[in-house]
Amino acid sequence: MKKVSQQPQQPQQQKQQQQQQQQNKGDDNRLEEIYLRKEEIKEDIIIDKRKIIDLDQRNNLNFEALDNITTNKNGTSNKNGKLWIYTGDIFIQMKEASAKELIIQENDTIENEIMKLRLGLDDKEKQLKQLEKDYELERSKIFS
């Protein structure tokens, strides 16, 4: 009788083991998905921070140019009140007032872009913190 009672339990134990293995595979997949998403967000954060640094440097250069135009230290203006502006990959001769206006507009655009990036950065950092919590939770389920 012991043999008869053990035979039905063996398939039941095998089913339980299979279910446990399938659940573990699902947990492993979930853990992997969380990890990959976490790494993507980390890369996005690094890229956004680099963009902010680049934009800030450009903004500072524009402020220096404005200061230079205002004080006109180097005497870069010619008789007509025009100066040479380097934009993109070419030099353009512009009137001082137009050059100042162009630089101020560019600075406004740069500052708006920096603000957008910083707001997005805050959201990404919150997502990263949540994913780190989820990752630790899933990890503790698997390894405990």
Coordinates of C-alpha atoms in Angstrom, one line a residue, residues 22-116:
Q22 CA 8.2 28.0 -14.5
Q23 CA 7.5 30.6 -11.9
N24 CA 11.3 31.0 -11.4
K25 CA 11.8 31.4 -15.1
G26 CA 9.1 34.1 -15.1
D27 CA 10.7 35.8 -12.1
D28 CA 14.1 35.6 -13.9
N29 CA 12.6 37.2 -17.0
R30 CA 11.0 39.9 -14.9
L31 CA 14.2 40.6 -13.1
E32 CA 16.1 40.8 -16.4
E33 CA 13.5 43.2 -17.8
I34 CA 13.8 45.4 -14.8
Y35 CA 17.5 45.4 -15.0
L36 CA 17.6 46.3 -18.7
R37 CA 15.1 49.1 -18.2
K38 CA 17.1 50.4 -15.3
E39 CA 20.3 50.4 -17.4
E40 CA 18.5 52.2 -20.3
I41 CA 17.3 55.0 -17.9
K42 CA 20.8 55.3 -16.4
E43 CA 22.2 55.9 -20.0
D44 CA 19.4 58.4 -20.7
I45 CA 20.3 60.3 -17.5
I46 CA 24.0 60.4 -18.4
I47 CA 23.1 61.6 -22.0
D48 CA 20.8 64.3 -20.6
K49 CA 23.5 65.5 -18.1
R50 CA 26.0 65.8 -20.9
K51 CA 23.6 67.8 -23.0
I52 CA 23.0 70.1 -20.1
I53 CA 26.7 70.6 -19.7
D54 CA 27.2 71.3 -23.4
L55 CA 24.3 73.7 -23.5
D56 CA 25.5 75.5 -20.4
Q57 CA 29.0 75.9 -22.0
R58 CA 27.4 77.4 -25.1
N59 CA 25.3 79.7 -23.0
N60 CA 28.4 80.9 -21.2
L61 CA 30.2 81.5 -24.5
N62 CA 27.3 83.6 -25.6
F63 CA 27.4 85.7 -22.5
E64 CA 31.1 86.3 -23.1
A65 CA 30.3 87.4 -26.6
L66 CA 27.6 89.7 -25.4
D67 CA 30.0 91.2 -22.9
N68 CA 32.6 91.6 -25.5
I69 CA 30.2 93.3 -27.9
T70 CA 29.0 95.6 -25.1
T71 CA 32.4 96.7 -24.0
N72 CA 33.9 96.4 -27.5
K73 CA 37.3 95.7 -26.0
N74 CA 39.0 94.4 -29.1
G75 CA 37.5 96.9 -31.5
T76 CA 36.0 94.2 -33.6
S77 CA 33.5 96.6 -35.2
N78 CA 34.4 98.2 -38.4
K79 CA 33.4 101.7 -39.6
N80 CA 29.8 100.6 -40.4
G81 CA 29.2 99.3 -36.9
K82 CA 29.2 95.7 -38.1
L83 CA 31.1 92.7 -36.5
W84 CA 31.9 89.3 -37.6
I85 CA 29.9 86.5 -36.0
Y86 CA 30.8 82.8 -36.2
T87 CA 27.7 80.7 -36.6
G88 CA 27.6 77.1 -37.5
D89 CA 30.7 76.7 -39.8
I90 CA 30.7 80.2 -41.4
F91 CA 31.5 83.7 -40.5
I92 CA 28.8 86.4 -41.0
Q93 CA 29.2 90.1 -40.8
M94 CA 26.3 91.7 -38.9
K95 CA 25.3 94.9 -37.3
E96 CA 26.0 95.1 -33.6
A97 CA 22.3 95.4 -32.6
S98 CA 21.4 92.4 -34.8
A99 CA 24.2 90.3 -33.4
K100 CA 23.2 91.1 -29.8
E101 CA 19.5 90.3 -30.6
L102 CA 20.6 87.0 -32.2
I103 CA 22.7 86.0 -29.2
I104 CA 20.0 86.9 -26.7
Q105 CA 17.5 84.8 -28.6
E106 CA 19.9 81.9 -28.8
N107 CA 20.5 82.2 -25.0
D108 CA 16.7 82.1 -24.4
T109 CA 16.4 79.0 -26.5
I110 CA 19.3 77.4 -24.7
E111 CA 17.9 78.2 -21.3
N112 CA 14.5 76.7 -22.2
E113 CA 16.1 73.6 -23.5
I114 CA 18.2 73.2 -20.3
M115 CA 15.0 73.6 -18.2
K116 CA 13.2 70.9 -20.3

